[in-house]
GROMACS .gro file of C-alpha atoms in nm:
model
  381
    1UNK     CA    1   0.014  -0.011   0.000
    2UNK     CA    2   0.323   0.242   0.125
    3UNK     CA    3   0.468   0.180  -0.252
    4UNK     CA    4   0.127   0.240  -0.422
    5UNK     CA    5   0.076   0.575  -0.239
    6UNK     CA    6   0.463   0.657  -0.288
    7UNK     CA    7   0.392   0.608  -0.672
    8UNK     CA    8   0.073   0.801  -0.701
    9UNK     CA    9   0.215   1.097  -0.515
   10UNK     CA   10   0.518   1.107  -0.740
   11UNK     CA   11   0.278   1.125  -1.071
   12UNK     CA   12   0.108   1.409  -0.902
   13UNK     CA   13   0.363   1.592  -0.823
   14UNK     CA   14   0.554   1.569  -1.197
   15UNK     CA   15   0.185   1.607  -1.371
   16UNK     CA   16   0.329   1.884  -1.611
   17UNK     CA   17  -0.059   1.999  -1.633
   18UNK     CA   18  -0.002   2.169  -1.326
   19UNK     CA   19   0.299   2.349  -1.427
   20UNK     CA   20   0.103   2.438  -1.712
   21UNK     CA   21  -0.191   2.557  -1.524
   22UNK     CA   22   0.019   2.766  -1.275
   23UNK     CA   23   0.218   2.955  -1.516
   24UNK     CA   24  -0.094   3.049  -1.685
   25UNK     CA   25  -0.249   3.210  -1.376
   26UNK     CA   26   0.079   3.366  -1.300
   27UNK     CA   27   0.194   3.511  -1.638
   28UNK     CA   28  -0.133   3.542  -1.809
   29UNK     CA   29  -0.434   3.583  -1.571
   30UNK     CA   30  -0.250   3.821  -1.318
   31UNK     CA   31   0.053   3.940  -1.491
   32UNK     CA   32   0.273   3.926  -1.201
   33UNK     CA   33   0.517   4.138  -1.234
   34UNK     CA   34   0.864   4.160  -1.011
   35UNK     CA   35   0.806   4.311  -0.667
   36UNK     CA   36   0.438   4.228  -0.656
   37UNK     CA   37   0.278   4.052  -0.352
   38UNK     CA   38  -0.005   3.797  -0.443
   39UNK     CA   39  -0.255   3.624  -0.202
   40UNK     CA   40  -0.324   3.277  -0.292
   41UNK     CA   41  -0.642   3.152  -0.121
   42UNK     CA   42  -0.676   2.758  -0.123
   43UNK     CA   43  -0.969   2.589  -0.050
   44UNK     CA   44  -0.903   2.183  -0.028
   45UNK     CA   45  -0.671   2.209  -0.306
   46UNK     CA   46  -0.377   1.960  -0.311
   47UNK     CA   47  -0.083   2.084  -0.139
   48UNK     CA   48   0.131   1.955  -0.454
   49UNK     CA   49  -0.084   2.249  -0.704
   50UNK     CA   50  -0.019   2.494  -0.419
   51UNK     CA   51   0.367   2.413  -0.405
   52UNK     CA   52   0.381   2.437  -0.801
   53UNK     CA   53   0.155   2.775  -0.782
   54UNK     CA   54   0.409   2.931  -0.492
   55UNK     CA   55   0.698   2.843  -0.750
   56UNK     CA   56   0.570   2.998  -1.029
   57UNK     CA   57   0.506   3.331  -0.862
   58UNK     CA   58   0.845   3.325  -0.735
   59UNK     CA   59   0.968   3.237  -1.085
   60UNK     CA   60   0.791   3.562  -1.195
   61UNK     CA   61   0.977   3.776  -0.933
   62UNK     CA   62   0.656   3.801  -0.692
   63UNK     CA   63   0.621   3.747  -0.334
   64UNK     CA   64   0.351   3.470  -0.260
   65UNK     CA   65   0.137   3.475   0.064
   66UNK     CA   66  -0.051   3.141   0.079
   67UNK     CA   67  -0.417   3.105   0.266
   68UNK     CA   68  -0.511   2.736   0.329
   69UNK     CA   69  -0.836   2.689   0.392
   70UNK     CA   70  -1.105   2.360   0.423
   71UNK     CA   71  -1.496   2.389   0.344
   72UNK     CA   72  -1.579   2.167   0.671
   73UNK     CA   73  -1.387   2.392   0.887
   74UNK     CA   74  -1.542   2.681   0.685
   75UNK     CA   75  -1.892   2.518   0.772
   76UNK     CA   76  -1.864   2.539   1.157
   77UNK     CA   77  -1.744   2.857   1.148
   78UNK     CA   78  -2.055   2.997   0.965
   79UNK     CA   79  -2.294   2.781   1.189
   80UNK     CA   80  -2.172   3.002   1.498
   81UNK     CA   81  -2.110   3.307   1.331
   82UNK     CA   82  -2.230   3.670   1.490
   83UNK     CA   83  -2.169   4.002   1.357
   84UNK     CA   84  -1.909   4.093   1.586
   85UNK     CA   85  -1.668   3.829   1.458
   86UNK     CA   86  -1.762   3.862   1.102
   87UNK     CA   87  -1.685   4.239   1.152
   88UNK     CA   88  -1.336   4.148   1.289
   89UNK     CA   89  -1.265   3.881   0.995
   90UNK     CA   90  -1.369   4.187   0.760
   91UNK     CA   91  -1.114   4.374   0.933
   92UNK     CA   92  -0.848   4.142   0.924
   93UNK     CA   93  -0.894   4.054   0.570
   94UNK     CA   94  -0.923   4.406   0.451
   95UNK     CA   95  -0.585   4.455   0.600
   96UNK     CA   96  -0.413   4.204   0.447
   97UNK     CA   97  -0.584   4.238   0.095
   98UNK     CA   98  -0.481   4.590   0.072
   99UNK     CA   99  -0.113   4.479   0.095
  100UNK     CA  100  -0.179   4.263  -0.199
  101UNK     CA  101  -0.139   4.355  -0.590
  102UNK     CA  102  -0.273   4.049  -0.691
  103UNK     CA  103  -0.517   3.747  -0.578
  104UNK     CA  104  -0.563   3.385  -0.715
  105UNK     CA  105  -0.844   3.213  -0.513
  106UNK     CA  106  -0.853   2.819  -0.571
  107UNK     CA  107  -1.161   2.656  -0.458
  108UNK     CA  108  -1.215   2.267  -0.426
  109UNK     CA  109  -1.477   2.070  -0.216
  110UNK     CA  110  -1.521   1.723  -0.125
  111UNK     CA  111  -1.881   1.772  -0.110
  112UNK     CA  112  -2.042   2.055  -0.313
  113UNK     CA  113  -2.318   2.080  -0.060
  114UNK     CA  114  -2.129   2.131   0.251
  115UNK     CA  115  -2.322   2.452   0.358
  116UNK     CA  116  -2.661   2.325   0.272
  117UNK     CA  117  -2.755   2.298   0.646
  118UNK     CA  118  -2.586   2.638   0.738
  119UNK     CA  119  -2.900   2.886   0.848
  120UNK     CA  120  -2.956   3.142   0.582
  121UNK     CA  121  -2.936   3.425   0.840
  122UNK     CA  122  -2.599   3.322   0.894
  123UNK     CA  123  -2.492   3.317   0.536
  124UNK     CA  124  -2.686   3.628   0.507
  125UNK     CA  125  -2.491   3.797   0.774
  126UNK     CA  126  -2.158   3.708   0.692
  127UNK     CA  127  -2.213   3.761   0.322
  128UNK     CA  128  -2.337   4.139   0.412
  129UNK     CA  129  -2.020   4.230   0.622
  130UNK     CA  130  -1.761   4.057   0.417
  131UNK     CA  131  -1.865   4.215   0.083
  132UNK     CA  132  -1.634   4.528   0.131
  133UNK     CA  133  -1.337   4.320   0.100
  134UNK     CA  134  -1.503   4.132  -0.190
  135UNK     CA  135  -1.537   4.485  -0.354
  136UNK     CA  136  -1.193   4.574  -0.275
  137UNK     CA  137  -1.043   4.280  -0.422
  138UNK     CA  138  -1.239   4.301  -0.753
  139UNK     CA  139  -1.168   4.670  -0.819
  140UNK     CA  140  -0.849   4.691  -0.691
  141UNK     CA  141  -0.621   4.402  -0.736
  142UNK     CA  142  -0.550   4.177  -1.018
  143UNK     CA  143  -0.736   3.857  -0.952
  144UNK     CA  144  -0.828   3.526  -1.068
  145UNK     CA  145  -1.067   3.278  -0.930
  146UNK     CA  146  -1.115   2.922  -1.006
  147UNK     CA  147  -1.226   2.585  -0.922
  148UNK     CA  148  -1.020   2.241  -0.861
  149UNK     CA  149  -1.139   1.941  -0.992
  150UNK     CA  150  -1.294   1.690  -0.714
  151UNK     CA  151  -1.497   1.367  -0.741
  152UNK     CA  152  -1.777   1.566  -0.637
  153UNK     CA  153  -1.798   1.827  -0.896
  154UNK     CA  154  -1.714   1.508  -1.140
  155UNK     CA  155  -2.046   1.354  -0.987
  156UNK     CA  156  -2.238   1.693  -1.038
  157UNK     CA  157  -2.156   1.669  -1.395
  158UNK     CA  158  -2.228   1.323  -1.468
  159UNK     CA  159  -1.893   1.229  -1.537
  160UNK     CA  160  -1.620   1.011  -1.395
  161UNK     CA  161  -1.324   1.140  -1.218
  162UNK     CA  162  -1.074   1.089  -1.441
  163UNK     CA  163  -1.289   1.220  -1.727
  164UNK     CA  164  -1.354   1.538  -1.534
  165UNK     CA  165  -1.020   1.598  -1.459
  166UNK     CA  166  -0.904   1.564  -1.855
  167UNK     CA  167  -1.187   1.801  -1.918
  168UNK     CA  168  -1.102   2.055  -1.649
  169UNK     CA  169  -0.717   2.065  -1.769
  170UNK     CA  170  -0.824   2.092  -2.115
  171UNK     CA  171  -1.067   2.410  -2.076
  172UNK     CA  172  -0.837   2.565  -1.806
  173UNK     CA  173  -0.537   2.595  -2.013
  174UNK     CA  174  -0.690   2.641  -2.372
  175UNK     CA  175  -0.590   2.955  -2.599
  176UNK     CA  176  -0.730   3.208  -2.420
  177UNK     CA  177  -0.537   3.477  -2.630
  178UNK     CA  178  -0.715   3.358  -2.937
  179UNK     CA  179  -1.046   3.357  -2.769
  180UNK     CA  180  -0.961   3.713  -2.664
  181UNK     CA  181  -0.902   3.825  -2.978
  182UNK     CA  182  -1.256   3.685  -3.131
  183UNK     CA  183  -1.442   3.857  -2.853
  184UNK     CA  184  -1.377   4.223  -2.974
  185UNK     CA  185  -1.652   4.256  -3.212
  186UNK     CA  186  -1.877   4.127  -2.964
  187UNK     CA  187  -1.756   4.381  -2.682
  188UNK     CA  188  -1.784   4.667  -2.945
  189UNK     CA  189  -2.153   4.548  -3.045
  190UNK     CA  190  -2.241   4.493  -2.673
  191UNK     CA  191  -2.116   4.861  -2.581
  192UNK     CA  192  -2.325   5.040  -2.847
  193UNK     CA  193  -2.635   4.820  -2.802
  194UNK     CA  194  -2.943   5.012  -2.604
  195UNK     CA  195  -3.220   4.730  -2.608
  196UNK     CA  196  -3.188   4.339  -2.593
  197UNK     CA  197  -3.433   4.114  -2.599
  198UNK     CA  198  -3.420   3.778  -2.480
  199UNK     CA  199  -3.648   3.479  -2.619
  200UNK     CA  200  -3.665   3.092  -2.505
  201UNK     CA  201  -3.950   2.885  -2.406
  202UNK     CA  202  -4.066   3.009  -2.090
  203UNK     CA  203  -3.888   3.316  -2.151
  204UNK     CA  204  -3.959   3.674  -2.302
  205UNK     CA  205  -3.740   3.963  -2.117
  206UNK     CA  206  -3.688   4.315  -2.242
  207UNK     CA  207  -3.419   4.584  -2.118
  208UNK     CA  208  -3.185   4.835  -2.181
  209UNK     CA  209  -2.812   4.814  -2.164
  210UNK     CA  210  -2.753   5.167  -2.324
  211UNK     CA  211  -2.463   5.370  -2.190
  212UNK     CA  212  -2.353   5.087  -1.936
  213UNK     CA  213  -2.032   4.962  -2.156
  214UNK     CA  214  -1.938   4.573  -2.213
  215UNK     CA  215  -1.635   4.407  -2.101
  216UNK     CA  216  -1.461   4.087  -2.230
  217UNK     CA  217  -1.342   3.797  -2.006
  218UNK     CA  218  -1.073   3.596  -2.177
  219UNK     CA  219  -0.916   3.423  -1.875
  220UNK     CA  220  -0.777   3.720  -1.710
  221UNK     CA  221  -1.052   3.695  -1.422
  222UNK     CA  222  -1.186   3.354  -1.421
  223UNK     CA  223  -1.063   3.000  -1.540
  224UNK     CA  224  -1.203   2.877  -1.723
  225UNK     CA  225  -1.337   3.176  -1.941
  226UNK     CA  226  -1.553   3.268  -2.205
  227UNK     CA  227  -1.785   3.548  -2.207
  228UNK     CA  228  -1.867   3.953  -2.265
  229UNK     CA  229  -2.083   4.082  -1.983
  230UNK     CA  230  -2.276   4.392  -1.961
  231UNK     CA  231  -2.551   4.523  -1.716
  232UNK     CA  232  -2.926   4.612  -1.788
  233UNK     CA  233  -3.012   4.946  -1.675
  234UNK     CA  234  -3.135   4.904  -1.317
  235UNK     CA  235  -3.518   4.986  -1.366
  236UNK     CA  236  -3.554   4.884  -1.730
  237UNK     CA  237  -3.603   4.513  -1.714
  238UNK     CA  238  -3.936   4.353  -1.789
  239UNK     CA  239  -4.083   4.030  -1.843
  240UNK     CA  240  -4.066   3.676  -1.748
  241UNK     CA  241  -3.696   3.408  -1.776
  242UNK     CA  242  -3.706   3.055  -1.729
  243UNK     CA  243  -3.373   2.923  -1.672
  244UNK     CA  244  -3.299   2.559  -1.763
  245UNK     CA  245  -2.969   2.501  -1.601
  246UNK     CA  246  -2.935   2.400  -1.228
  247UNK     CA  247  -2.767   2.667  -0.996
  248UNK     CA  248  -2.605   2.567  -0.665
  249UNK     CA  249  -2.592   2.877  -0.405
  250UNK     CA  250  -2.498   2.868  -0.025
  251UNK     CA  251  -2.516   2.481  -0.055
  252UNK     CA  252  -2.834   2.421  -0.215
  253UNK     CA  253  -2.918   2.313  -0.536
  254UNK     CA  254  -3.182   2.484  -0.707
  255UNK     CA  255  -3.375   2.402  -1.049
  256UNK     CA  256  -3.649   2.516  -1.262
  257UNK     CA  257  -3.567   2.903  -1.136
  258UNK     CA  258  -3.815   3.134  -1.295
  259UNK     CA  259  -3.791   3.494  -1.232
  260UNK     CA  260  -4.110   3.798  -1.298
  261UNK     CA  261  -3.940   4.126  -1.338
  262UNK     CA  262  -4.110   4.440  -1.365
  263UNK     CA  263  -3.953   4.782  -1.357
  264UNK     CA  264  -3.624   4.594  -1.291
  265UNK     CA  265  -3.743   4.421  -0.949
  266UNK     CA  266  -3.770   4.091  -0.903
  267UNK     CA  267  -4.156   4.032  -0.801
  268UNK     CA  268  -4.218   3.679  -0.810
  269UNK     CA  269  -3.948   3.360  -0.804
  270UNK     CA  270  -4.029   3.015  -0.811
  271UNK     CA  271  -3.809   2.697  -0.792
  272UNK     CA  272  -3.815   2.360  -0.687
  273UNK     CA  273  -3.660   2.541  -0.339
  274UNK     CA  274  -3.940   2.853  -0.338
  275UNK     CA  275  -3.893   2.964  -0.006
  276UNK     CA  276  -3.548   2.949   0.016
  277UNK     CA  277  -3.480   3.122  -0.292
  278UNK     CA  278  -3.668   3.407  -0.191
  279UNK     CA  279  -3.489   3.416   0.153
  280UNK     CA  280  -3.184   3.468  -0.058
  281UNK     CA  281  -3.365   3.753  -0.263
  282UNK     CA  282  -3.476   3.925   0.035
  283UNK     CA  283  -3.083   3.930   0.148
  284UNK     CA  284  -3.103   4.341   0.124
  285UNK     CA  285  -3.301   4.566  -0.117
  286UNK     CA  286  -3.055   4.529  -0.396
  287UNK     CA  287  -3.069   4.135  -0.412
  288UNK     CA  288  -3.392   4.163  -0.617
  289UNK     CA  289  -3.235   4.406  -0.896
  290UNK     CA  290  -2.993   4.265  -1.153
  291UNK     CA  291  -2.612   4.291  -1.178
  292UNK     CA  292  -2.521   4.122  -1.469
  293UNK     CA  293  -2.590   4.016  -1.804
  294UNK     CA  294  -2.394   3.820  -2.014
  295UNK     CA  295  -2.312   3.595  -2.299
  296UNK     CA  296  -2.106   3.291  -2.275
  297UNK     CA  297  -1.958   3.052  -2.533
  298UNK     CA  298  -1.641   2.831  -2.420
  299UNK     CA  299  -1.636   2.547  -2.705
  300UNK     CA  300  -1.553   2.291  -2.454
  301UNK     CA  301  -1.837   2.362  -2.205
  302UNK     CA  302  -2.155   2.198  -2.331
  303UNK     CA  303  -2.349   2.068  -2.033
  304UNK     CA  304  -2.400   2.194  -1.679
  305UNK     CA  305  -2.185   2.101  -1.398
  306UNK     CA  306  -2.361   2.292  -1.129
  307UNK     CA  307  -2.064   2.495  -1.061
  308UNK     CA  308  -2.107   2.834  -1.183
  309UNK     CA  309  -1.760   2.919  -1.290
  310UNK     CA  310  -1.809   2.633  -1.547
  311UNK     CA  311  -2.211   2.672  -1.611
  312UNK     CA  312  -2.189   3.048  -1.695
  313UNK     CA  313  -1.924   2.997  -1.968
  314UNK     CA  314  -2.128   2.712  -2.158
  315UNK     CA  315  -2.123   2.741  -2.502
  316UNK     CA  316  -2.435   2.925  -2.659
  317UNK     CA  317  -2.548   3.029  -2.300
  318UNK     CA  318  -2.634   3.327  -2.131
  319UNK     CA  319  -2.638   3.461  -1.744
  320UNK     CA  320  -2.865   3.702  -1.593
  321UNK     CA  321  -2.789   3.767  -1.211
  322UNK     CA  322  -2.950   3.911  -0.914
  323UNK     CA  323  -2.773   4.114  -0.692
  324UNK     CA  324  -2.401   4.318  -0.705
  325UNK     CA  325  -2.332   4.472  -0.993
  326UNK     CA  326  -1.972   4.553  -1.122
  327UNK     CA  327  -1.810   4.903  -1.092
  328UNK     CA  328  -1.703   4.850  -1.482
  329UNK     CA  329  -1.996   4.813  -1.685
  330UNK     CA  330  -2.241   4.809  -1.386
  331UNK     CA  331  -2.572   4.974  -1.304
  332UNK     CA  332  -2.487   5.116  -0.934
  333UNK     CA  333  -2.669   4.775  -0.774
  334UNK     CA  334  -2.526   4.709  -0.417
  335UNK     CA  335  -2.633   4.378  -0.280
  336UNK     CA  336  -2.429   4.110  -0.059
  337UNK     CA  337  -2.502   3.843  -0.319
  338UNK     CA  338  -2.419   3.801  -0.659
  339UNK     CA  339  -2.614   3.508  -0.818
  340UNK     CA  340  -2.529   3.422  -1.175
  341UNK     CA  341  -2.825   3.198  -1.341
  342UNK     CA  342  -2.802   3.020  -1.656
  343UNK     CA  343  -3.001   2.989  -1.961
  344UNK     CA  344  -2.882   2.743  -2.229
  345UNK     CA  345  -3.036   2.836  -2.573
  346UNK     CA  346  -2.885   2.593  -2.810
  347UNK     CA  347  -3.087   2.388  -2.992
  348UNK     CA  348  -3.078   2.070  -2.808
  349UNK     CA  349  -3.204   2.276  -2.477
  350UNK     CA  350  -3.507   2.407  -2.653
  351UNK     CA  351  -3.330   2.682  -2.877
  352UNK     CA  352  -3.373   3.050  -2.804
  353UNK     CA  353  -3.305   3.396  -2.959
  354UNK     CA  354  -3.090   3.726  -2.869
  355UNK     CA  355  -3.217   4.043  -3.012
  356UNK     CA  356  -2.990   4.375  -3.011
  357UNK     CA  357  -3.175   4.647  -3.121
  358UNK     CA  358  -3.417   4.465  -3.350
  359UNK     CA  359  -3.124   4.270  -3.498
  360UNK     CA  360  -3.105   3.888  -3.422
  361UNK     CA  361  -2.750   3.867  -3.298
  362UNK     CA  362  -2.780   3.472  -3.169
  363UNK     CA  363  -3.034   3.200  -3.266
  364UNK     CA  364  -3.012   2.873  -3.086
  365UNK     CA  365  -2.694   2.963  -2.979
  366UNK     CA  366  -2.522   3.042  -3.278
  367UNK     CA  367  -2.384   3.387  -3.370
  368UNK     CA  368  -2.540   3.480  -3.698
  369UNK     CA  369  -2.370   3.830  -3.778
  370UNK     CA  370  -2.020   3.746  -4.002
  371UNK     CA  371  -1.795   3.954  -3.745
  372UNK     CA  372  -1.942   3.736  -3.456
  373UNK     CA  373  -1.894   3.401  -3.601
  374UNK     CA  374  -1.562   3.316  -3.467
  375UNK     CA  375  -1.688   3.302  -3.126
  376UNK     CA  376  -1.901   2.993  -3.251
  377UNK     CA  377  -1.790   2.659  -3.137
  378UNK     CA  378  -1.646   2.504  -3.443
  379UNK     CA  379  -1.414   2.814  -3.460
  380UNK     CA  380  -1.286   2.868  -3.100
  381UNK     CA  381  -1.162   2.488  -3.093
   0.00000   0.00000   0.00000
């Protein structure tokens, strides 16, 4: 048994995919420079990869600071969290974050539902109090967030552990520079668009993105990546949207989420867990307004994995986000939550249409204008 363990550990430590991913995160995603300080926030990640990432940071001339966390320990902390402790955590985390020029968070979990029994009021309390740290990190550092492949993720994706690991490293180390070049025309088009209409089975939603702008995501903030996002004018959203992708939030898996919006506000919300859904949407006033609208097109991600960093990039998808808006391409909405909900519009998922200023931009997940066709799956692989 010891011999087998040593052999396995040796293989893990020499896996070239670890080195490739670490170098991409350091040299491309966060563009570390000599003298930078970076916080490596590692949650249930194998030590072997953490070590590889530390080495890549040092090779770039930067200084790594490492936080090692575990989801089961985090759950126990949340169960007993009170406002004073949350405030102390916020102050300590903010002090440290202000010392950093960059941040990488890698989040694994042996059990994706670990926090499912944490009372909603504990989660809401902590989310509200810690939000300033997240806002500082997003707006003031060069950051990248990604998951770590685990058997729990493989199970959620309906895949074997080995097949999921192979998919993970394929999608996380793809040619993001090539994808970035293909995104330019969509970013420009969204930036000058006024009116958007989304149509799918159970969905007919209209809103304005006039003056908001747009931003491409090409592997420099999330891995995996592959989206261009904007944000609705806060009070412009009207209609109904029916999501066909499961979404995991605060340890609970929601399915068949349906939102009705009037003048920007979610006035009706139903799902398989309608009560808990509405508890989350009642976290604060901003939680019932929308903080992001985005089109996803990663060619390697075709089916839901119940992990938002993957699901929001599904080829032929869009996501619509109750809660906090980003400072760039935002509408000023403030909230402790930011909940990306995904609608797949490819034909095998029921199809759908995206209209910009009365022009059909995407049908059944396929971009139609000539300048956008490089974003279709066959052209990005």
